[in-house]
């Protein structure tokens, strides 16, 4: 991680040859997705939890796996509090709507954003999708949906950098990346539920609940077993990387 004269940070990557110990993770890259559905509610084995925790381990990052039902219920209340605050924010709702690709035609054309089927919703004409969104995207309904998603999950993973710096945040990202790929390799699903850390008024309460009142949690992810959802389309590597 480096910074330029203007104080902007950037990442410099030096490529080289390494061993092949991460072959299983590399093979999971094209299959990894954020699965935004309800899961089947079955617990993970101790061996599976150990593999996830061991793979995500990085210096400078704490990974907390929460699987006890009482703790998950407590976390759910904070997740819903964050979600309620976001849904009360018109700017947040407008930005979310801007990233939804309501029709299959637009999804194929733009190859980005969130397609309806990837979130369990049918495709709809572009003129109708925003109208349906405004009618159906309600706080009570969304909080009920989130409750079903969390309750059906095997657990939550919370990623916390030891240092609140760009270097620390990048290490959190690398830790999560390995966690997500290992989950995929094990046939597990995951999805972000970052609401309690994205809302400033909820984040301190969430950190205190974790026993880390002086820290800043960075990511919250639910995990468990479920059938994969349709993939959102993405542009090719050549279209998004400038070499």
PDB file of C-alpha atoms in Angstrom:
ATOM      1  CA  UNK A   1       0.000   0.000   0.000  1.00  0.00           C
ATOM      2  CA  UNK A   2       1.452   3.346  -1.053  1.00  0.00           C
ATOM      3  CA  UNK A   3       0.270   6.941  -1.283  1.00  0.00           C
ATOM      4  CA  UNK A   4       0.956   9.610  -3.881  1.00  0.00           C
ATOM      5  CA  UNK A   5       1.756  13.300  -3.436  1.00  0.00           C
ATOM      6  CA  UNK A   6      -1.954  14.122  -3.143  1.00  0.00           C
ATOM      7  CA  UNK A   7      -2.334  11.691  -0.266  1.00  0.00           C
ATOM      8  CA  UNK A   8      -4.389   9.179  -2.242  1.00  0.00           C
ATOM      9  CA  UNK A   9      -3.698   5.540  -1.436  1.00  0.00           C
ATOM     10  CA  UNK A  10      -3.170   2.838  -4.024  1.00  0.00           C
ATOM     11  CA  UNK A  11      -2.071  -0.786  -4.085  1.00  0.00           C
ATOM     12  CA  UNK A  12       1.017  -1.907  -5.974  1.00  0.00           C
ATOM     13  CA  UNK A  13       1.068  -5.611  -6.855  1.00  0.00           C
ATOM     14  CA  UNK A  14       4.213  -7.471  -7.867  1.00  0.00           C
ATOM     15  CA  UNK A  15       3.398 -10.764  -9.554  1.00  0.00           C
ATOM     16  CA  UNK A  16       5.589 -13.821  -9.143  1.00  0.00           C
ATOM     17  CA  UNK A  17       5.564 -17.601  -8.984  1.00  0.00           C
ATOM     18  CA  UNK A  18       4.312 -19.322  -5.839  1.00  0.00           C
ATOM     19  CA  UNK A  19       3.403 -22.785  -4.685  1.00  0.00           C
ATOM     20  CA  UNK A  20       0.124 -24.484  -5.551  1.00  0.00           C
ATOM     21  CA  UNK A  21      -1.177 -24.953  -2.020  1.00  0.00           C
ATOM     22  CA  UNK A  22      -4.162 -22.697  -2.753  1.00  0.00           C
ATOM     23  CA  UNK A  23      -5.320 -24.681  -5.775  1.00  0.00           C
ATOM     24  CA  UNK A  24      -8.659 -25.479  -4.143  1.00  0.00           C
ATOM     25  CA  UNK A  25      -9.313 -21.781  -3.513  1.00  0.00           C
ATOM     26  CA  UNK A  26      -8.360 -20.787  -7.055  1.00  0.00           C
ATOM     27  CA  UNK A  27     -10.745 -23.384  -8.440  1.00  0.00           C
ATOM     28  CA  UNK A  28     -13.578 -21.844  -6.425  1.00  0.00           C
ATOM     29  CA  UNK A  29     -13.166 -18.332  -7.895  1.00  0.00           C
ATOM     30  CA  UNK A  30     -15.612 -18.680 -10.842  1.00  0.00           C
ATOM     31  CA  UNK A  31     -18.241 -20.339  -8.607  1.00  0.00           C
ATOM     32  CA  UNK A  32     -18.156 -17.891  -5.686  1.00  0.00           C
ATOM     33  CA  UNK A  33     -21.236 -15.731  -5.215  1.00  0.00           C
ATOM     34  CA  UNK A  34     -23.090 -13.816  -2.537  1.00  0.00           C
ATOM     35  CA  UNK A  35     -26.127 -16.045  -2.025  1.00  0.00           C
ATOM     36  CA  UNK A  36     -28.937 -13.745  -0.873  1.00  0.00           C
ATOM     37  CA  UNK A  37     -31.510 -16.458  -0.138  1.00  0.00           C
ATOM     38  CA  UNK A  38     -32.633 -18.296   2.965  1.00  0.00           C
ATOM     39  CA  UNK A  39     -30.309 -21.160   3.914  1.00  0.00           C
ATOM     40  CA  UNK A  40     -31.314 -24.621   5.125  1.00  0.00           C
ATOM     41  CA  UNK A  41     -30.623 -23.998   8.831  1.00  0.00           C
ATOM     42  CA  UNK A  42     -28.263 -26.935   9.356  1.00  0.00           C
ATOM     43  CA  UNK A  43     -25.158 -26.353  11.508  1.00  0.00           C
ATOM     44  CA  UNK A  44     -21.613 -26.708  10.234  1.00  0.00           C
ATOM     45  CA  UNK A  45     -19.371 -29.407  11.584  1.00  0.00           C
ATOM     46  CA  UNK A  46     -16.461 -28.526  13.849  1.00  0.00           C
ATOM     47  CA  UNK A  47     -14.118 -29.497  11.004  1.00  0.00           C
ATOM     48  CA  UNK A  48     -15.826 -27.112   8.561  1.00  0.00           C
ATOM     49  CA  UNK A  49     -15.719 -24.235  11.037  1.00  0.00           C
ATOM     50  CA  UNK A  50     -12.038 -24.925  11.667  1.00  0.00           C
ATOM     51  CA  UNK A  51     -11.261 -24.885   7.933  1.00  0.00           C
ATOM     52  CA  UNK A  52     -13.021 -21.552   7.488  1.00  0.00           C
ATOM     53  CA  UNK A  53     -11.318 -20.001  10.498  1.00  0.00           C
ATOM     54  CA  UNK A  54      -7.889 -21.345   9.577  1.00  0.00           C
ATOM     55  CA  UNK A  55      -8.144 -20.223   5.960  1.00  0.00           C
ATOM     56  CA  UNK A  56      -9.268 -16.701   6.914  1.00  0.00           C
ATOM     57  CA  UNK A  57      -6.511 -16.229   9.502  1.00  0.00           C
ATOM     58  CA  UNK A  58      -4.243 -13.288   8.679  1.00  0.00           C
ATOM     59  CA  UNK A  59      -1.907 -11.220  10.800  1.00  0.00           C
ATOM     60  CA  UNK A  60      -3.642  -8.040  11.919  1.00  0.00           C
ATOM     61  CA  UNK A  61      -7.193  -9.379  11.438  1.00  0.00           C
ATOM     62  CA  UNK A  62      -9.566 -10.874  14.003  1.00  0.00           C
ATOM     63  CA  UNK A  63     -12.227 -13.228  12.626  1.00  0.00           C
ATOM     64  CA  UNK A  64     -15.091 -13.999  14.993  1.00  0.00           C
ATOM     65  CA  UNK A  65     -17.365 -16.938  14.136  1.00  0.00           C
ATOM     66  CA  UNK A  66     -20.747 -16.691  15.863  1.00  0.00           C
ATOM     67  CA  UNK A  67     -22.842 -19.868  15.809  1.00  0.00           C
ATOM     68  CA  UNK A  68     -24.667 -19.938  19.156  1.00  0.00           C
ATOM     69  CA  UNK A  69     -28.375 -19.274  18.590  1.00  0.00           C
ATOM     70  CA  UNK A  70     -28.807 -16.751  21.408  1.00  0.00           C
ATOM     71  CA  UNK A  71     -25.897 -14.691  20.093  1.00  0.00           C
ATOM     72  CA  UNK A  72     -27.265 -14.859  16.542  1.00  0.00           C
ATOM     73  CA  UNK A  73     -30.623 -13.559  17.776  1.00  0.00           C
ATOM     74  CA  UNK A  74     -28.870 -10.649  19.512  1.00  0.00           C
ATOM     75  CA  UNK A  75     -26.871  -9.877  16.370  1.00  0.00           C
ATOM     76  CA  UNK A  76     -30.064  -9.983  14.305  1.00  0.00           C
ATOM     77  CA  UNK A  77     -31.569  -7.136  16.339  1.00  0.00           C
ATOM     78  CA  UNK A  78     -28.563  -4.943  15.518  1.00  0.00           C
ATOM     79  CA  UNK A  79     -28.635  -5.984  11.858  1.00  0.00           C
ATOM     80  CA  UNK A  80     -32.299  -4.992  11.684  1.00  0.00           C
ATOM     81  CA  UNK A  81     -31.572  -1.698  13.452  1.00  0.00           C
ATOM     82  CA  UNK A  82     -28.972  -0.898  10.814  1.00  0.00           C
ATOM     83  CA  UNK A  83     -31.308  -1.946   8.021  1.00  0.00           C
ATOM     84  CA  UNK A  84     -34.110   0.241   9.386  1.00  0.00           C
ATOM     85  CA  UNK A  85     -31.788   3.255   9.504  1.00  0.00           C
ATOM     86  CA  UNK A  86     -30.664   2.659   5.924  1.00  0.00           C
ATOM     87  CA  UNK A  87     -34.231   2.336   4.674  1.00  0.00           C
ATOM     88  CA  UNK A  88     -35.054   5.661   6.333  1.00  0.00           C
ATOM     89  CA  UNK A  89     -32.283   7.267   4.245  1.00  0.00           C
ATOM     90  CA  UNK A  90     -33.624   8.307   0.802  1.00  0.00           C
ATOM     91  CA  UNK A  91     -30.105   8.587  -0.634  1.00  0.00           C
ATOM     92  CA  UNK A  92     -29.320   4.997   0.364  1.00  0.00           C
ATOM     93  CA  UNK A  93     -32.557   3.714  -1.167  1.00  0.00           C
ATOM     94  CA  UNK A  94     -31.960   5.673  -4.392  1.00  0.00           C
ATOM     95  CA  UNK A  95     -28.435   4.302  -4.732  1.00  0.00           C
ATOM     96  CA  UNK A  96     -29.602   0.753  -4.084  1.00  0.00           C
ATOM     97  CA  UNK A  97     -32.295   1.114  -6.737  1.00  0.00           C
ATOM     98  CA  UNK A  98     -29.732   2.453  -9.226  1.00  0.00           C
ATOM     99  CA  UNK A  99     -27.728  -0.776  -8.955  1.00  0.00           C
ATOM    100  CA  UNK A 100     -30.666  -3.116  -9.582  1.00  0.00           C
ATOM    101  CA  UNK A 101     -30.960  -4.447 -13.139  1.00  0.00           C
ATOM    102  CA  UNK A 102     -34.684  -5.076 -13.354  1.00  0.00           C
ATOM    103  CA  UNK A 103     -34.849  -6.586 -16.857  1.00  0.00           C
ATOM    104  CA  UNK A 104     -32.810  -9.386 -18.389  1.00  0.00           C
ATOM    105  CA  UNK A 105     -32.074  -7.105 -21.357  1.00  0.00           C
ATOM    106  CA  UNK A 106     -30.480  -4.408 -19.180  1.00  0.00           C
ATOM    107  CA  UNK A 107     -28.641  -7.003 -17.106  1.00  0.00           C
ATOM    108  CA  UNK A 108     -27.070  -8.476 -20.254  1.00  0.00           C
ATOM    109  CA  UNK A 109     -26.294  -5.058 -21.756  1.00  0.00           C
ATOM    110  CA  UNK A 110     -24.594  -3.564 -18.683  1.00  0.00           C
ATOM    111  CA  UNK A 111     -23.167  -6.769 -17.156  1.00  0.00           C
ATOM    112  CA  UNK A 112     -22.957  -5.247 -13.686  1.00  0.00           C
ATOM    113  CA  UNK A 113     -25.129  -4.502 -10.686  1.00  0.00           C
ATOM    114  CA  UNK A 114     -27.723  -6.777  -9.090  1.00  0.00           C
ATOM    115  CA  UNK A 115     -30.043  -8.770 -11.308  1.00  0.00           C
ATOM    116  CA  UNK A 116     -33.487  -9.628  -9.958  1.00  0.00           C
ATOM    117  CA  UNK A 117     -33.036 -13.418 -10.128  1.00  0.00           C
ATOM    118  CA  UNK A 118     -29.762 -13.215  -8.171  1.00  0.00           C
ATOM    119  CA  UNK A 119     -31.798 -11.944  -5.207  1.00  0.00           C
ATOM    120  CA  UNK A 120     -34.724 -14.305  -5.734  1.00  0.00           C
ATOM    121  CA  UNK A 121     -36.879 -11.803  -7.629  1.00  0.00           C
ATOM    122  CA  UNK A 122     -38.272 -12.228 -11.160  1.00  0.00           C
ATOM    123  CA  UNK A 123     -37.100 -10.065 -14.032  1.00  0.00           C
ATOM    124  CA  UNK A 124     -39.461  -7.260 -14.980  1.00  0.00           C
ATOM    125  CA  UNK A 125     -39.605  -4.563 -17.681  1.00  0.00           C
ATOM    126  CA  UNK A 126     -37.438  -1.547 -16.935  1.00  0.00           C
ATOM    127  CA  UNK A 127     -40.478   0.729 -16.750  1.00  0.00           C
ATOM    128  CA  UNK A 128     -42.258  -1.562 -14.274  1.00  0.00           C
ATOM    129  CA  UNK A 129     -39.342  -2.619 -12.057  1.00  0.00           C
ATOM    130  CA  UNK A 130     -38.853   0.723 -10.256  1.00  0.00           C
ATOM    131  CA  UNK A 131     -42.608   0.980  -9.616  1.00  0.00           C
ATOM    132  CA  UNK A 132     -42.702  -2.493  -8.063  1.00  0.00           C
ATOM    133  CA  UNK A 133     -39.591  -1.653  -6.048  1.00  0.00           C
ATOM    134  CA  UNK A 134     -41.265   1.419  -4.550  1.00  0.00           C
ATOM    135  CA  UNK A 135     -44.390  -0.577  -3.712  1.00  0.00           C
ATOM    136  CA  UNK A 136     -42.677  -3.623  -2.201  1.00  0.00           C
ATOM    137  CA  UNK A 137     -39.442  -2.323  -0.645  1.00  0.00           C
ATOM    138  CA  UNK A 138     -40.766  -1.599   2.849  1.00  0.00           C
ATOM    139  CA  UNK A 139     -38.968  -1.599   6.192  1.00  0.00           C
ATOM    140  CA  UNK A 140     -41.215  -4.153   7.892  1.00  0.00           C
ATOM    141  CA  UNK A 141     -41.046  -6.539   4.940  1.00  0.00           C
ATOM    142  CA  UNK A 142     -37.275  -6.267   4.582  1.00  0.00           C
ATOM    143  CA  UNK A 143     -36.646  -6.761   8.303  1.00  0.00           C
ATOM    144  CA  UNK A 144     -38.847  -9.850   8.224  1.00  0.00           C
ATOM    145  CA  UNK A 145     -36.869 -11.176   5.252  1.00  0.00           C
ATOM    146  CA  UNK A 146     -33.543 -10.478   6.978  1.00  0.00           C
ATOM    147  CA  UNK A 147     -34.763 -12.329  10.078  1.00  0.00           C
ATOM    148  CA  UNK A 148     -35.523 -15.424   8.003  1.00  0.00           C
ATOM    149  CA  UNK A 149     -32.118 -15.200   6.329  1.00  0.00           C
ATOM    150  CA  UNK A 150     -30.145 -14.905   9.566  1.00  0.00           C
ATOM    151  CA  UNK A 151     -32.187 -17.511  11.456  1.00  0.00           C
ATOM    152  CA  UNK A 152     -31.682 -19.989   8.596  1.00  0.00           C
ATOM    153  CA  UNK A 153     -27.912 -19.390   8.525  1.00  0.00           C
ATOM    154  CA  UNK A 154     -25.397 -21.607  10.310  1.00  0.00           C
ATOM    155  CA  UNK A 155     -23.586 -18.577  11.700  1.00  0.00           C
ATOM    156  CA  UNK A 156     -22.063 -15.140  11.250  1.00  0.00           C
ATOM    157  CA  UNK A 157     -18.448 -14.206  10.590  1.00  0.00           C
ATOM    158  CA  UNK A 158     -17.262 -10.774  11.739  1.00  0.00           C
ATOM    159  CA  UNK A 159     -13.956  -9.410  10.401  1.00  0.00           C
ATOM    160  CA  UNK A 160     -12.133  -6.757  12.440  1.00  0.00           C
ATOM    161  CA  UNK A 161      -8.830  -5.093  11.511  1.00  0.00           C
ATOM    162  CA  UNK A 162      -6.439  -4.465  14.381  1.00  0.00           C
ATOM    163  CA  UNK A 163      -5.430  -1.160  12.746  1.00  0.00           C
ATOM    164  CA  UNK A 164      -7.963   1.257  11.233  1.00  0.00           C
ATOM    165  CA  UNK A 165      -5.708   2.062   8.289  1.00  0.00           C
ATOM    166  CA  UNK A 166      -5.785   1.296   4.547  1.00  0.00           C
ATOM    167  CA  UNK A 167      -3.312  -1.514   5.224  1.00  0.00           C
ATOM    168  CA  UNK A 168      -5.599  -2.961   7.884  1.00  0.00           C
ATOM    169  CA  UNK A 169      -8.678  -2.734   5.673  1.00  0.00           C
ATOM    170  CA  UNK A 170      -6.877  -4.450   2.802  1.00  0.00           C
ATOM    171  CA  UNK A 171      -5.885  -7.303   5.098  1.00  0.00           C
ATOM    172  CA  UNK A 172      -9.539  -7.641   6.119  1.00  0.00           C
ATOM    173  CA  UNK A 173     -10.445  -7.893   2.444  1.00  0.00           C
ATOM    174  CA  UNK A 174      -7.840 -10.592   1.876  1.00  0.00           C
ATOM    175  CA  UNK A 175      -9.061 -12.488   4.919  1.00  0.00           C
ATOM    176  CA  UNK A 176     -12.661 -12.344   3.722  1.00  0.00           C
ATOM    177  CA  UNK A 177     -11.645 -13.359   0.197  1.00  0.00           C
ATOM    178  CA  UNK A 178     -10.039 -16.536   1.498  1.00  0.00           C
ATOM    179  CA  UNK A 179     -12.991 -17.210   3.812  1.00  0.00           C
ATOM    180  CA  UNK A 180     -15.445 -16.845   0.916  1.00  0.00           C
ATOM    181  CA  UNK A 181     -13.432 -19.071  -1.413  1.00  0.00           C
ATOM    182  CA  UNK A 182     -12.997 -21.769   1.219  1.00  0.00           C
ATOM    183  CA  UNK A 183     -16.730 -21.660   1.918  1.00  0.00           C
ATOM    184  CA  UNK A 184     -17.390 -22.104  -1.797  1.00  0.00           C
ATOM    185  CA  UNK A 185     -14.899 -24.970  -2.028  1.00  0.00           C
ATOM    186  CA  UNK A 186     -16.692 -26.683   0.884  1.00  0.00           C
ATOM    187  CA  UNK A 187     -20.066 -26.322  -0.824  1.00  0.00           C
ATOM    188  CA  UNK A 188     -21.202 -23.562   1.540  1.00  0.00           C
ATOM    189  CA  UNK A 189     -22.862 -20.223   0.822  1.00  0.00           C
ATOM    190  CA  UNK A 190     -22.343 -16.752   2.245  1.00  0.00           C
ATOM    191  CA  UNK A 191     -23.707 -13.211   1.964  1.00  0.00           C
ATOM    192  CA  UNK A 192     -22.919  -9.844   3.522  1.00  0.00           C
ATOM    193  CA  UNK A 193     -25.136  -8.410   6.267  1.00  0.00           C
ATOM    194  CA  UNK A 194     -23.085  -5.267   6.881  1.00  0.00           C
ATOM    195  CA  UNK A 195     -25.959  -3.064   8.068  1.00  0.00           C
ATOM    196  CA  UNK A 196     -24.788  -2.708  11.707  1.00  0.00           C
ATOM    197  CA  UNK A 197     -21.364  -1.448  10.652  1.00  0.00           C
ATOM    198  CA  UNK A 198     -22.483   0.727   7.726  1.00  0.00           C
ATOM    199  CA  UNK A 199     -24.675   2.891   9.981  1.00  0.00           C
ATOM    200  CA  UNK A 200     -22.601   5.127  12.258  1.00  0.00           C
ATOM    201  CA  UNK A 201     -25.197   5.251  15.013  1.00  0.00           C
ATOM    202  CA  UNK A 202     -25.416   1.445  15.217  1.00  0.00           C
ATOM    203  CA  UNK A 203     -21.746   0.552  14.742  1.00  0.00           C
ATOM    204  CA  UNK A 204     -20.557   1.482  18.292  1.00  0.00           C
ATOM    205  CA  UNK A 205     -23.344  -0.605  19.842  1.00  0.00           C
ATOM    206  CA  UNK A 206     -22.422  -3.550  17.620  1.00  0.00           C
ATOM    207  CA  UNK A 207     -18.734  -3.216  18.526  1.00  0.00           C
ATOM    208  CA  UNK A 208     -19.629  -3.074  22.226  1.00  0.00           C
ATOM    209  CA  UNK A 209     -21.784  -6.182  21.868  1.00  0.00           C
ATOM    210  CA  UNK A 210     -18.809  -7.969  20.304  1.00  0.00           C
ATOM    211  CA  UNK A 211     -16.679  -6.988  23.300  1.00  0.00           C
ATOM    212  CA  UNK A 212     -14.608  -4.661  21.100  1.00  0.00           C
ATOM    213  CA  UNK A 213     -15.902  -1.248  22.114  1.00  0.00           C
ATOM    214  CA  UNK A 214     -12.618   0.448  21.140  1.00  0.00           C
ATOM    215  CA  UNK A 215     -12.470  -1.230  17.719  1.00  0.00           C
ATOM    216  CA  UNK A 216     -14.258  -0.771  14.399  1.00  0.00           C
ATOM    217  CA  UNK A 217     -15.788  -3.973  12.931  1.00  0.00           C
ATOM    218  CA  UNK A 218     -15.272  -4.044   9.158  1.00  0.00           C
ATOM    219  CA  UNK A 219     -17.387  -6.844   7.663  1.00  0.00           C
ATOM    220  CA  UNK A 220     -20.305  -9.031   8.756  1.00  0.00           C
ATOM    221  CA  UNK A 221     -21.062 -12.147   6.718  1.00  0.00           C
ATOM    222  CA  UNK A 222     -23.634 -14.888   7.217  1.00  0.00           C
ATOM    223  CA  UNK A 223     -22.851 -18.435   6.091  1.00  0.00           C
ATOM    224  CA  UNK A 224     -24.527 -21.810   5.772  1.00  0.00           C
ATOM    225  CA  UNK A 225     -25.893 -24.281   3.248  1.00  0.00           C
ATOM    226  CA  UNK A 226     -28.213 -23.458   0.353  1.00  0.00           C
ATOM    227  CA  UNK A 227     -28.684 -24.020  -3.336  1.00  0.00           C
ATOM    228  CA  UNK A 228     -26.761 -21.479  -5.457  1.00  0.00           C
ATOM    229  CA  UNK A 229     -28.720 -18.561  -6.901  1.00  0.00           C
ATOM    230  CA  UNK A 230     -28.484 -17.335 -10.517  1.00  0.00           C
ATOM    231  CA  UNK A 231     -25.269 -15.387 -11.032  1.00  0.00           C
ATOM    232  CA  UNK A 232     -25.263 -11.646 -11.683  1.00  0.00           C
ATOM    233  CA  UNK A 233     -23.507 -10.910 -14.952  1.00  0.00           C
ATOM    234  CA  UNK A 234     -20.063  -9.328 -14.919  1.00  0.00           C
ATOM    235  CA  UNK A 235     -17.912  -7.783 -17.627  1.00  0.00           C
ATOM    236  CA  UNK A 236     -14.823  -9.603 -18.859  1.00  0.00           C
ATOM    237  CA  UNK A 237     -11.441  -9.001 -17.235  1.00  0.00           C
ATOM    238  CA  UNK A 238     -10.202  -7.207 -20.367  1.00  0.00           C
ATOM    239  CA  UNK A 239     -12.976  -4.628 -20.007  1.00  0.00           C
ATOM    240  CA  UNK A 240     -12.238  -3.664 -16.411  1.00  0.00           C
ATOM    241  CA  UNK A 241      -8.443  -3.868 -16.078  1.00  0.00           C
ATOM    242  CA  UNK A 242      -6.174  -1.280 -17.668  1.00  0.00           C
ATOM    243  CA  UNK A 243      -2.764  -2.800 -18.390  1.00  0.00           C
TER     244      UNK A 243
END
